[in-house]
Short mmCIF file of C-alpha atoms and ligand atoms in Angstrom, two decimals:
data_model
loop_
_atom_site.label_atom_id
_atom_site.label_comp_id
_atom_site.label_asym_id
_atom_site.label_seq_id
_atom_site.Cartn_x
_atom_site.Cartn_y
_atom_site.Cartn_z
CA UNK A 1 -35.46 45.94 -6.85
CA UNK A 2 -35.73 43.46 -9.53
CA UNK A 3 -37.51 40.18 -8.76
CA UNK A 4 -35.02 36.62 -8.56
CA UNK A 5 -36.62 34.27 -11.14
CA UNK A 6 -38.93 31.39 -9.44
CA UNK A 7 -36.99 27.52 -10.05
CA UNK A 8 -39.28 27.27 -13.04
CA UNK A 9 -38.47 30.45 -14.31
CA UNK A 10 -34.59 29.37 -14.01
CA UNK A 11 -35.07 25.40 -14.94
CA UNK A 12 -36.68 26.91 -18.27
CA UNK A 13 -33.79 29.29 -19.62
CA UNK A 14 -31.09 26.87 -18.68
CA UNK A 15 -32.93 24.46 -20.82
CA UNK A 16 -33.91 26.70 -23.79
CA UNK A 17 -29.80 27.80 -23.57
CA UNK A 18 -28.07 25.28 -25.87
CA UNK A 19 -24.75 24.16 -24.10
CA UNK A 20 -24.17 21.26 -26.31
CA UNK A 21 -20.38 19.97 -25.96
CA UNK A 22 -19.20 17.51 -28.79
CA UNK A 23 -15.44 16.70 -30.31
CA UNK A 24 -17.59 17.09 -33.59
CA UNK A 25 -16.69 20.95 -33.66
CA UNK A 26 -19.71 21.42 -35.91
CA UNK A 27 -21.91 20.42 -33.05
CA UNK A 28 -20.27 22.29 -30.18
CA UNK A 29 -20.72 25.02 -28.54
CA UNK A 30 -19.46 27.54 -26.49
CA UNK A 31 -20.74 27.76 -22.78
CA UNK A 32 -20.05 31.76 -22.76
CA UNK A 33 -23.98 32.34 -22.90
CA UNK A 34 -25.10 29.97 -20.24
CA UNK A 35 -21.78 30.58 -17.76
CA UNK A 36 -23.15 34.67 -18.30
CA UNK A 37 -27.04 33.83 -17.33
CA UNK A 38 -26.12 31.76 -13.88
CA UNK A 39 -23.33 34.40 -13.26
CA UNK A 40 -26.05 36.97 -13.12
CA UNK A 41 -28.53 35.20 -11.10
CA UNK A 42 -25.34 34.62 -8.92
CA UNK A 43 -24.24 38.05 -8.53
CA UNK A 44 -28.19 39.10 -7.91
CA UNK A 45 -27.56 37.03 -4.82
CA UNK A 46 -25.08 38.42 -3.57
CA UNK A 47 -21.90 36.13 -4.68
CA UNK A 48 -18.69 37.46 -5.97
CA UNK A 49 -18.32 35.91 -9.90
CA UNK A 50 -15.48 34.60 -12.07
CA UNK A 51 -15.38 33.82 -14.84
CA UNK A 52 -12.28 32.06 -16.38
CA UNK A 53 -11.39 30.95 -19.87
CA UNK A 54 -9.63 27.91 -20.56
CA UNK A 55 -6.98 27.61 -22.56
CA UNK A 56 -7.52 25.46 -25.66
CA UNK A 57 -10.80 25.42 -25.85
CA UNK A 58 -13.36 26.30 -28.31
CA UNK A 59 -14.24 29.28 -26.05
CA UNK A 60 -15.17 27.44 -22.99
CA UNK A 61 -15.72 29.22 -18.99
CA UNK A 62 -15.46 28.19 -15.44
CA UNK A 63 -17.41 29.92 -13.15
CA UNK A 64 -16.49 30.21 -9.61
CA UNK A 65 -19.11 32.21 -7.39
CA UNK A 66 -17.69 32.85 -3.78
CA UNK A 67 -19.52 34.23 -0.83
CA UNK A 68 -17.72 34.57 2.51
CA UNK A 69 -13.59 34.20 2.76
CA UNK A 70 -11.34 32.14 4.85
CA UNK A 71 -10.00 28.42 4.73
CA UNK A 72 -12.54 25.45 5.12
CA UNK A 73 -16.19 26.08 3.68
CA UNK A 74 -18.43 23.93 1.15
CA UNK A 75 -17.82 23.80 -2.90
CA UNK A 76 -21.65 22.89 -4.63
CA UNK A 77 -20.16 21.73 -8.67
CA UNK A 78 -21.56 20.52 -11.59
CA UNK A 79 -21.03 21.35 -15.50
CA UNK A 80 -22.50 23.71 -17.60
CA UNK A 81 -22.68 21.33 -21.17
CA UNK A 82 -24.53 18.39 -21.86
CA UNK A 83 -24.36 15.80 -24.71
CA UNK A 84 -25.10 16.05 -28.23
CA UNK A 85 -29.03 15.13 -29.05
CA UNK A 86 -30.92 14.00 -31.91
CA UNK A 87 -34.04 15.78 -32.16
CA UNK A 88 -35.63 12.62 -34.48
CA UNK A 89 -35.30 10.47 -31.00
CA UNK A 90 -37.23 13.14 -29.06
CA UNK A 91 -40.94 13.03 -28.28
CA UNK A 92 -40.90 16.58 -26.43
CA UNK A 93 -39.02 19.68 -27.76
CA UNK A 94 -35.34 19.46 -26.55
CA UNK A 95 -34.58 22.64 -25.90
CA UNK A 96 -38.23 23.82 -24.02
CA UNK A 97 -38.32 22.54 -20.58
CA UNK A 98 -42.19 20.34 -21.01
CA UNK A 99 -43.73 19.66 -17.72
CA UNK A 100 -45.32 16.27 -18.27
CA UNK A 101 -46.58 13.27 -15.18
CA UNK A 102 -44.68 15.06 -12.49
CA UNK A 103 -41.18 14.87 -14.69
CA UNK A 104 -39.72 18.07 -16.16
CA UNK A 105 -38.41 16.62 -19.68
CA UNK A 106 -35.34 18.93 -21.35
CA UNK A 107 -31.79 18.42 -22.70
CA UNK A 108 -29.84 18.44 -19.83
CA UNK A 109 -32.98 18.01 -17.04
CA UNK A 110 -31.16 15.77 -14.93
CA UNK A 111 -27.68 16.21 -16.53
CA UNK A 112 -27.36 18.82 -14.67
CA UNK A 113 -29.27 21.60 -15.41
CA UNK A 114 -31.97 20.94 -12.90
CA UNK A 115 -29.84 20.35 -10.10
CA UNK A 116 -28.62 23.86 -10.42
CA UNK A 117 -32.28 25.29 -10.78
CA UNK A 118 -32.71 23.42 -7.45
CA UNK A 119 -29.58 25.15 -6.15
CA UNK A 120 -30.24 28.92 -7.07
CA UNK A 121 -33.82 28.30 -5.74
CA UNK A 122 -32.27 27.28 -2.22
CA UNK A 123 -29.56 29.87 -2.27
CA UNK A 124 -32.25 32.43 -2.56
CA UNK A 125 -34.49 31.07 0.02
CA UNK A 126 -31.89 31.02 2.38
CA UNK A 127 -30.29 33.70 4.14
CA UNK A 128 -26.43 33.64 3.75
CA UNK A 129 -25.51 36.44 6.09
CA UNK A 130 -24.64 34.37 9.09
CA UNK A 131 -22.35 32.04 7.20
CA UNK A 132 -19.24 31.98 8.87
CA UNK A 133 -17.12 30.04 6.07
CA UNK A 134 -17.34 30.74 2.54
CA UNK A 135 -19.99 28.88 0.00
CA UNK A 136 -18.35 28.26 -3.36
CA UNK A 137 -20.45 27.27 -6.42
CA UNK A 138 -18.37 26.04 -9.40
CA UNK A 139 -20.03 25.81 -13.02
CA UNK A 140 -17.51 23.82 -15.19
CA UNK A 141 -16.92 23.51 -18.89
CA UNK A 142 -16.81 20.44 -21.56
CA UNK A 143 -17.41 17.27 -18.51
CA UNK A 144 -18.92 15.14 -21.55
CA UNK A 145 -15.79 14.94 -23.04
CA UNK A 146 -12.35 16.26 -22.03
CA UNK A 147 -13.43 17.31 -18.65
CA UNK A 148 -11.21 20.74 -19.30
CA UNK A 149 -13.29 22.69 -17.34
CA UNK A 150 -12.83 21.08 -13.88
CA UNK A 151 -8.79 19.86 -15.29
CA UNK A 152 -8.10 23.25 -15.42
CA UNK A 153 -9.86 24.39 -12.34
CA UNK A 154 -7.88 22.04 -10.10
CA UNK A 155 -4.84 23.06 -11.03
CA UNK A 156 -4.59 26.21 -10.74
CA UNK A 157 -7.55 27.02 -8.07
CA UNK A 158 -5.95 28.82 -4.79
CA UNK A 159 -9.13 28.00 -2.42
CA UNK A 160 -9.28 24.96 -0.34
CA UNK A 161 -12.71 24.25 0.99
CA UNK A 162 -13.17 21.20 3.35
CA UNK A 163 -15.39 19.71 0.92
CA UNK A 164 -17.37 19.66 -2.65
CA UNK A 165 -20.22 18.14 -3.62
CA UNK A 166 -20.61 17.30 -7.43
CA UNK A 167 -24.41 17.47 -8.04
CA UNK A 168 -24.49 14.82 -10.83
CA UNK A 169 -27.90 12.69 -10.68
CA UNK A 170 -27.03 10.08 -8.06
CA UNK A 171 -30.52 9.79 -7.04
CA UNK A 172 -29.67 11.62 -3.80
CA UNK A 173 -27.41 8.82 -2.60
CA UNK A 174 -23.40 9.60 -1.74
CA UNK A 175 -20.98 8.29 -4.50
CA UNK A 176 -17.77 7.92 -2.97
CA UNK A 177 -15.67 6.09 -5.83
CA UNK A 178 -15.71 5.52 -9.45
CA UNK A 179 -13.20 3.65 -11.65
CA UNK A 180 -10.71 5.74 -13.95
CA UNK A 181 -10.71 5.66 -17.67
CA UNK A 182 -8.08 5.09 -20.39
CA UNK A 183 -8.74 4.77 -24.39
CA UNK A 184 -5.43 3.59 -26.63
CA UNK A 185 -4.93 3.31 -29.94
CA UNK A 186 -1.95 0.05 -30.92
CA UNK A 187 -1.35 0.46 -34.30
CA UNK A 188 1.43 -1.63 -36.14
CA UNK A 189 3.37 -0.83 -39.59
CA UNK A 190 3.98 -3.79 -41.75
CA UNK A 191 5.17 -4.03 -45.33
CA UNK A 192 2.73 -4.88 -47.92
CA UNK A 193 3.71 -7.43 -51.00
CA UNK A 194 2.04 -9.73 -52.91
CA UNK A 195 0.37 -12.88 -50.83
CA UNK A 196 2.01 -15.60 -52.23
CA UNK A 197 5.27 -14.85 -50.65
CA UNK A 198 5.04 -14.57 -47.06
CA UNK A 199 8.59 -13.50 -47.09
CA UNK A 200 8.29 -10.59 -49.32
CA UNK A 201 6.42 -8.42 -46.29
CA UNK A 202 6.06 -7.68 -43.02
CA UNK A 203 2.30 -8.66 -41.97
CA UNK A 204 0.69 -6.04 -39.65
CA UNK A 205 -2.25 -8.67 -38.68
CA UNK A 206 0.23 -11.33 -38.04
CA UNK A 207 2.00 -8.78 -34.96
CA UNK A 208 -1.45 -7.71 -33.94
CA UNK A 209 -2.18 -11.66 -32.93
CA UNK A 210 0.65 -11.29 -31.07
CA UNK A 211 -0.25 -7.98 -28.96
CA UNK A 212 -3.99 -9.33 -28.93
CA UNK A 213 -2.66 -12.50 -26.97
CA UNK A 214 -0.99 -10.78 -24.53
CA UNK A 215 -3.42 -7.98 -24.00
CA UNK A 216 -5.66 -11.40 -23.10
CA UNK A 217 -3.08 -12.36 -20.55
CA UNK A 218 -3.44 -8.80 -19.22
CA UNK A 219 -6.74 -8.79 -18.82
CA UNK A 220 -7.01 -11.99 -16.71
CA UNK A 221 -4.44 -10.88 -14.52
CA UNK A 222 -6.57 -7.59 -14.01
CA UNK A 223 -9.31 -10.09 -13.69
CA UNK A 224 -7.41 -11.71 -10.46
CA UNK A 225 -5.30 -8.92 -9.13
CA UNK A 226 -6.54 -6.04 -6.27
CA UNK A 227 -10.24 -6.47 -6.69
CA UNK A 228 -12.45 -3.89 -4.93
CA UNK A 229 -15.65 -5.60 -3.43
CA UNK A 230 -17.94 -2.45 -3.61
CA UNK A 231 -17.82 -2.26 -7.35
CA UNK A 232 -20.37 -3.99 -9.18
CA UNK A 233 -17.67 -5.29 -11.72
CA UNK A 234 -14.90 -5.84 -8.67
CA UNK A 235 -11.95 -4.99 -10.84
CA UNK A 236 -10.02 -3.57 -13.45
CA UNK A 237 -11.86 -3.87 -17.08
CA UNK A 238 -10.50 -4.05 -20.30
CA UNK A 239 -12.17 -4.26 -23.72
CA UNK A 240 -10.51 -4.39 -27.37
CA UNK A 241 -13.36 -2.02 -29.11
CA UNK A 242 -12.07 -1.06 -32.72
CA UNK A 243 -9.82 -3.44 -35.33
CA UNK A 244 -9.08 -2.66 -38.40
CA UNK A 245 -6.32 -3.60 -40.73
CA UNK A 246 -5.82 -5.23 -44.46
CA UNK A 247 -7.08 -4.35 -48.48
CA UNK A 248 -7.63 -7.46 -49.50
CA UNK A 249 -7.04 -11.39 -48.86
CA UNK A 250 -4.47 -11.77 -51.59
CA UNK A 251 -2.26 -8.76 -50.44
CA UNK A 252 0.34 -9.36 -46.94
CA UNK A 253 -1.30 -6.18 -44.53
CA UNK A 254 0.67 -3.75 -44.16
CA UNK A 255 -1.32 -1.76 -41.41
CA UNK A 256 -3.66 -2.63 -38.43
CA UNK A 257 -4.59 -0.55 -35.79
CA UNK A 258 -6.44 -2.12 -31.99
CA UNK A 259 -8.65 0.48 -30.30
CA UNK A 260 -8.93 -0.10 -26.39
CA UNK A 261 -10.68 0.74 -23.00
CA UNK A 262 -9.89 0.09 -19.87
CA UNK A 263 -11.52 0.98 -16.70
CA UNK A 264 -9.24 1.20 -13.83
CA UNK A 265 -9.94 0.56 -10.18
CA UNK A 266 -9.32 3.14 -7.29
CA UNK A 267 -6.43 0.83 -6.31
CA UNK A 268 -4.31 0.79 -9.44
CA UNK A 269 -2.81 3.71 -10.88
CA UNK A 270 -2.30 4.95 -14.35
CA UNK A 271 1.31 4.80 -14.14
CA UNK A 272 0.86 1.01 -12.45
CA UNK A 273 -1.11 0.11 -15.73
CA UNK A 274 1.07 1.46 -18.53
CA UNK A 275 4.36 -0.52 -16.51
CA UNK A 276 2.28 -3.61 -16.40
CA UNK A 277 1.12 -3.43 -20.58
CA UNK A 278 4.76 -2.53 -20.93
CA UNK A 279 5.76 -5.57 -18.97
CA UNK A 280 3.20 -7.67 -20.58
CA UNK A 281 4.00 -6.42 -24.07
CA UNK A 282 8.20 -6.26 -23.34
CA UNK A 283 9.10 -9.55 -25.47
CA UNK A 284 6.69 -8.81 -28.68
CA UNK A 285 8.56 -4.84 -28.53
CA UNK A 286 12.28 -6.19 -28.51
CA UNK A 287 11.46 -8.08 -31.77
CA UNK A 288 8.71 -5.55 -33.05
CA UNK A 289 9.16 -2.52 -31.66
CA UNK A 290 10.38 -0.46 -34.56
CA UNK A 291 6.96 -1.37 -36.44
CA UNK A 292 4.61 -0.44 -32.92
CA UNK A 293 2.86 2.70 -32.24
CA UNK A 294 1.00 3.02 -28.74
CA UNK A 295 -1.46 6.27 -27.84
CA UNK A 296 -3.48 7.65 -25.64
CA UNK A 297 -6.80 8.21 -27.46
CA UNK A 298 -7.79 10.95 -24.95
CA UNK A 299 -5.72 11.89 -21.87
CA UNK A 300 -6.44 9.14 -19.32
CA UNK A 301 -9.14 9.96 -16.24
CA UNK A 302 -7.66 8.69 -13.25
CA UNK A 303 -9.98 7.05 -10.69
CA UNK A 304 -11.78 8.54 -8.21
CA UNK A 305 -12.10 7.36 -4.45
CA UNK A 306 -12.96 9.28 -1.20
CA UNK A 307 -11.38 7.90 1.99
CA UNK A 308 -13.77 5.57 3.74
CA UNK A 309 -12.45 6.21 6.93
CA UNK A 310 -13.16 10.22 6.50
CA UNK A 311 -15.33 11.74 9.28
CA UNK A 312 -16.75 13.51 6.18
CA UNK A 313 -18.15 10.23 4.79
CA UNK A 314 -20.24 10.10 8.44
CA UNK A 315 -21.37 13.67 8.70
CA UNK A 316 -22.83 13.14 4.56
CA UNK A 317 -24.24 9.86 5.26
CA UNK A 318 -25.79 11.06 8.35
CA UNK A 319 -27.01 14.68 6.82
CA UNK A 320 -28.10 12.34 3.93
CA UNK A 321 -29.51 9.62 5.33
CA UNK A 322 -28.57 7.18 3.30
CA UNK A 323 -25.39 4.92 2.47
CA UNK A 324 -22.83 5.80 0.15
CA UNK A 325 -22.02 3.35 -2.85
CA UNK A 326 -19.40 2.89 -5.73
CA UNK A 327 -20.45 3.23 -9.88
CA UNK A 328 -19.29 2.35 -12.65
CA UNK A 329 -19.52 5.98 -14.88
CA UNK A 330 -16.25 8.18 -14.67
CA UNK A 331 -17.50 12.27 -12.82
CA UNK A 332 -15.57 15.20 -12.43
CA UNK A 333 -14.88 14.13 -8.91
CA UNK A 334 -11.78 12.23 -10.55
CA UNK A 335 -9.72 15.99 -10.72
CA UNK A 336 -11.92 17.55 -8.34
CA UNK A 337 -10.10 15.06 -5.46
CA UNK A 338 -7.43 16.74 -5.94
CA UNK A 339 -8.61 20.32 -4.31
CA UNK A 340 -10.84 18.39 -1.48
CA UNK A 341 -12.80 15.49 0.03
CA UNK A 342 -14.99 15.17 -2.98
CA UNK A 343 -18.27 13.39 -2.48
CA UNK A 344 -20.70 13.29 -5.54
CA UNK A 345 -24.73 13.48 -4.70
CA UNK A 346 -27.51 14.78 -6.53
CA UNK A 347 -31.09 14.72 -7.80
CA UNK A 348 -32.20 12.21 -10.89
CA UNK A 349 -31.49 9.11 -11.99
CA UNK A 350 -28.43 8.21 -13.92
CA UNK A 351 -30.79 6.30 -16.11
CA UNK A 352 -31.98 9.00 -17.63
CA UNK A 353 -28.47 10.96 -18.31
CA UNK A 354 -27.56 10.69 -22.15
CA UNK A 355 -31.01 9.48 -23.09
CA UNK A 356 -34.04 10.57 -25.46
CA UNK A 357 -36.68 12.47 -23.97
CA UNK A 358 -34.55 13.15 -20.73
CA UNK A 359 -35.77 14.14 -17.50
CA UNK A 360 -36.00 15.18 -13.69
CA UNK A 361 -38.58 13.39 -11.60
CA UNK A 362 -40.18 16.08 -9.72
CA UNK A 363 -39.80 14.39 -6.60
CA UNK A 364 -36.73 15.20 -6.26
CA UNK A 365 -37.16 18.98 -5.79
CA UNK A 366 -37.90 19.10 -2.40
CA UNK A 367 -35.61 16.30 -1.06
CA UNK A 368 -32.61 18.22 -3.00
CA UNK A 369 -33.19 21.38 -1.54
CA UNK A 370 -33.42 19.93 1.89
CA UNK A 371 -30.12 18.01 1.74
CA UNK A 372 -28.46 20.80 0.59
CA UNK A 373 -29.51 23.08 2.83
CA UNK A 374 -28.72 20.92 5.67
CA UNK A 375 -24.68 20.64 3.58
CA UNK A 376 -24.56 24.32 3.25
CA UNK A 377 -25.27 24.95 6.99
CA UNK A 378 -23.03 21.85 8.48
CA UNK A 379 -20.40 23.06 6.63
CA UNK A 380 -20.78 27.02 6.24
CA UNK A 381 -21.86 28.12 9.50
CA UNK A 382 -19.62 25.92 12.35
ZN1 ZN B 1 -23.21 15.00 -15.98
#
């Protein structure tokens, strides 16, 4: 019988495997070779693998391992891709996993390839036999930007386990709510003509004030309206990011086009937002309408919250031991809701997510695998 890897042996191929996601389609990759390696280890356990393509993607895979059948059960998730990195930044090798002052250093060491080396090396310490509802482990595709992976996963998933834990680095501690994201592009068509005669144009920058001022309003009513207490910023965010209109002083500007963010609270929907910008933007559209041109940069990520009055929300905070808090960054957990109680917890520091010279503390390991084992048999074998 062939020998299951050791967690170093695992934390180091996941690391050397390059599952760089990036809308720069020179920079991407596919996830085919990684989603095949932890498929293997995951059938060598004894899990039932598949593997599903996404549509419209530049050849990106789920993977859903199942062991056991029947309603109820635990889903362990977390994404297979991890940012774009430049090398020039780095003091250790990227793509080696560098053992250095009790940190493991690596693209993708806390984001989230470790967690899953800490997973694989539980699974296969444990034995699984006298689980009595199924374990699910999900492996998504393309979280660092479109989120397609886990999109696609809970919509058209058929299994309903009674709840999933998203392994992103929380520092162990339960995240039970995040804010939503949206990104639109405003853009307004003018007329161009020569400065000196107002008359002989229609100026783009001119409308622009217009939508700027009420965007303002907006975004102290946001300021004022359904605040949350347990975020750090206690409501609804907006920023103007990106302007950019005009040739040249002596020429009326013909086009100018507003880039903006806003970070939605738990409490207000998408579709609440877009009727209150429409609202707030109503009088400047009857006269300007014609010449106004709103997007969605990306498709909007709608907030996240679990139910604070879930029994779940005891049992993890007990199993945990420790309290469960509210961030600011946008997970998976916003579609993953959507198939169960979703409660995000795992090893590492946010900090260190997206960052030069990345890493796992190593004292995390143990604490990980002991949390999780305590999850997988609270909620596999009652
Ligand atoms: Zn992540």
């Amino acid at each position: 019988m062939k020998k299951f890897p050791s967690f170093i042996q695992i934390y180091k191929k996941l690391i050397q495997t390059n599952s760089i996601n990036s809308i720069n389609i020179n920079d991407d990759s596919s996830n085919k070779i990684i989603i095949d390696i932890l498929a293997n280890w995951l059938y060598d356990l004894n899990f039932s693998v598949e593997i599903q393509s996404i549509p419209k993607t530049n050849n990106k895979f789920n993977l859903l391992a199942t062991m056991g059948s029947g309603p109820g059960g635990l889903l362990i998730s977390g994404h297979s891709d991890t940012v774009n990195v430049n090398t020039k930044l780095w003091n250790f090798d990227p793509f080696q996993l560098t053992i250095r002052d009790n940190k493991f250093y690596g693209l993708g060491a806390v984001d989230m390839k470790g967690f899953f080396a800490c997973i694989l090396d539980l699974l296969h310490d444990l034995n699984l036999k006298k689980n009595t509802h199924p374990l699910y482990i999900l492996i998504t595709a393309d979280e660092e930007t479109t989120m397609s992976g886990a999109k696609y996963f809970s919509q058209f998933t058929q299994i309903k386990p009674k709840i999933i834990f998203i392994g992103e680095p929380t520092s162990l501690k339960p995240i039970i709510g995040h804010k939503g994201h949206i990104s639109k592009s405003i853009s307004v068509q003018g007329k161009s003509g020569h400065s000196s005669d107002p008359n002989n144009g229609i100026n783009s920058i001119d409308i622009m004030h217009l939508i700027l001022n009420s965007l303002f309003q907006l975004r102290d009513k946001l300021k004022y309206m359904l605040n949350q207490k347990q975020f750090q910023i206690p409501y609804s965010t907006m920023n103007c990011g990106y302007i950019h209109g005009g040739k040249s002083a002596n020429i009326i500007c013909d086009f100018c086009t507003l880039h903006i963010d806003i970070r939605l609270l738990p409490n207000l929907s998408i579709p609440q937002f877009d009727d209150l910008m429409f609202n707030e933007l109503k009088t400047i559209q009857n006269t300007w309408g014609q010449n106004i041109i709103i997007k969605n940069i990306h498709e909007p990520i709608p907030s996240y919250a679990l139910s604070q009055s879930s029994d779940l929300l005891y049992i993890v905070e007990y199993l945990s031991q420790k309290k469960s808090e509210f961030v600011n960054y946008c997970t998976e957990a916003s579609f993953m809701q959507y198939v169960a109680p979703t409660i995000i917890l795992g090893p590492g520091s946010i900090n260190q997510a997206h960052q030069p010279d990345e890493y796992l503390d190593m004292n995390f390991i143990k604490p990980t695998k002991n949390i999780f084992k305590k999850f997988i048999q609270y909620f596999c074998k009652k």
